[in-house]
Tab-separated table of C-alpha atoms in Angstrom:
chain	number	residue	atom	x	y	z
A	13	TRP	CA	105.654	90.766	47.537
A	14	THR	CA	106.375	88.449	50.352
A	15	ASP	CA	103.698	85.745	51.147
A	16	ALA	CA	102.842	87.364	54.519
A	17	GLN	CA	102.273	90.609	52.621
A	18	ARG	CA	100.066	89.108	49.883
A	19	GLY	CA	98.080	87.332	52.731
A	20	LYS	CA	97.824	90.463	54.869
A	21	PHE	CA	96.639	92.527	51.920
A	22	THR	CA	94.142	89.965	50.654
A	23	ARG	CA	92.583	89.233	54.026
A	24	ASP	CA	92.097	93.149	54.690
A	25	CYS	CA	90.840	93.672	51.219
A	26	ILE	CA	88.206	90.795	51.200
A	27	GLN	CA	87.004	91.867	54.666
A	28	SER	CA	86.668	95.477	53.412
A	29	CYS	CA	84.904	94.370	50.215
A	30	GLU	CA	82.587	92.147	51.949
A	31	SER	CA	81.505	94.854	54.470
A	32	GLY	CA	81.187	97.357	51.901
A	33	VAL	CA	79.101	95.780	49.209
A	34	THR	CA	75.556	96.805	49.076
A	35	ASP	CA	74.607	93.870	46.867
A	36	LYS	CA	75.406	90.741	49.340
A	37	ALA	CA	75.182	88.460	46.078
A	38	LEU	CA	78.442	90.119	44.992
A	39	ALA	CA	80.394	89.426	48.292
A	40	PRO	CA	81.741	85.910	47.036
A	41	LYS	CA	83.385	87.973	44.308
A	42	CYS	CA	85.557	89.872	46.563
A	43	GLY	CA	88.321	87.246	46.469
A	44	ALA	CA	88.734	87.469	42.894
A	45	MET	CA	88.529	91.156	42.820
A	46	CYS	CA	91.243	91.405	45.616
A	47	LEU	CA	93.377	88.785	43.812
A	48	CYS	CA	93.154	91.070	40.732
A	49	VAL	CA	94.461	93.950	42.721
A	50	VAL	CA	97.251	91.926	44.149
A	51	ARG	CA	98.362	90.691	40.815
A	52	GLU	CA	98.290	94.115	39.152
A	53	SER	CA	99.993	95.854	42.138
A	54	GLU	CA	102.789	93.325	42.195
A	55	LYS	CA	103.691	94.696	38.594
A	56	PHE	CA	104.886	98.021	40.040
A	57	MET	CA	105.091	97.626	43.661
A	58	THR	CA	108.205	96.079	45.548
A	59	PRO	CA	107.877	94.496	48.970
A	60	ALA	CA	109.368	97.700	50.452
A	61	ASP	CA	106.896	99.832	48.652
A	62	PHE	CA	104.106	97.652	50.089
A	63	ASP	CA	105.441	98.214	53.674
A	64	ARG	CA	105.464	101.865	53.218
A	65	ALA	CA	102.082	102.106	51.675
A	66	ASP	CA	100.776	99.853	54.471
A	67	ALA	CA	102.280	101.851	57.264
A	68	ALA	CA	100.948	105.267	55.634
A	69	SER	CA	97.551	103.558	55.468
A	70	VAL	CA	97.586	102.469	59.015
A	71	ALA	CA	98.647	105.926	60.106
A	72	GLY	CA	95.928	107.558	58.067
A	73	ARG	CA	98.276	109.104	55.680
A	74	SER	CA	98.299	108.943	51.805
A	75	ASP	CA	100.957	107.213	49.804
A	76	PRO	CA	101.431	107.495	46.156
A	77	MET	CA	101.825	103.564	45.854
A	78	ARG	CA	98.704	103.062	47.823
A	79	ASP	CA	96.924	105.675	45.603
A	80	ARG	CA	98.120	103.582	42.560
A	81	MET	CA	96.795	100.424	44.300
A	82	ASP	CA	93.272	102.044	45.140
A	83	ALA	CA	92.985	103.073	41.552
A	84	LEU	CA	93.084	99.375	40.438
A	85	ILE	CA	89.797	98.581	42.519
A	86	GLN	CA	87.414	99.765	39.747
A	87	PRO	CA	88.916	98.091	36.805
A	88	CYS	CA	89.496	94.936	38.980
A	89	ILE	CA	85.664	95.164	39.839
A	90	GLN	CA	84.780	95.627	36.329
A	91	ARG	CA	87.006	92.525	35.100
A	92	VAL	CA	85.586	90.325	37.787
A	93	LEU	CA	82.001	91.353	37.200
A	94	GLY	CA	82.502	91.233	33.325
A	95	ASN	CA	81.483	94.733	32.857
């Protein structure tokens, strides 16, 4: 991914995570969780894949690469929380 893509995803991810956690004590862990998703996604997703997935997400459409990224959220939460 480009630096701009990495930054955009990380900012959006942290904002979504912090607004979605019910236990506000977990909010500081959002950055680590999002970084985990970025690192794992970069293993299978090219910058062009990211652009397509991001455009689909903005348009409210599904995308196979975005689905793969979303599937990383729970494992990354578990990794960050040590569960």
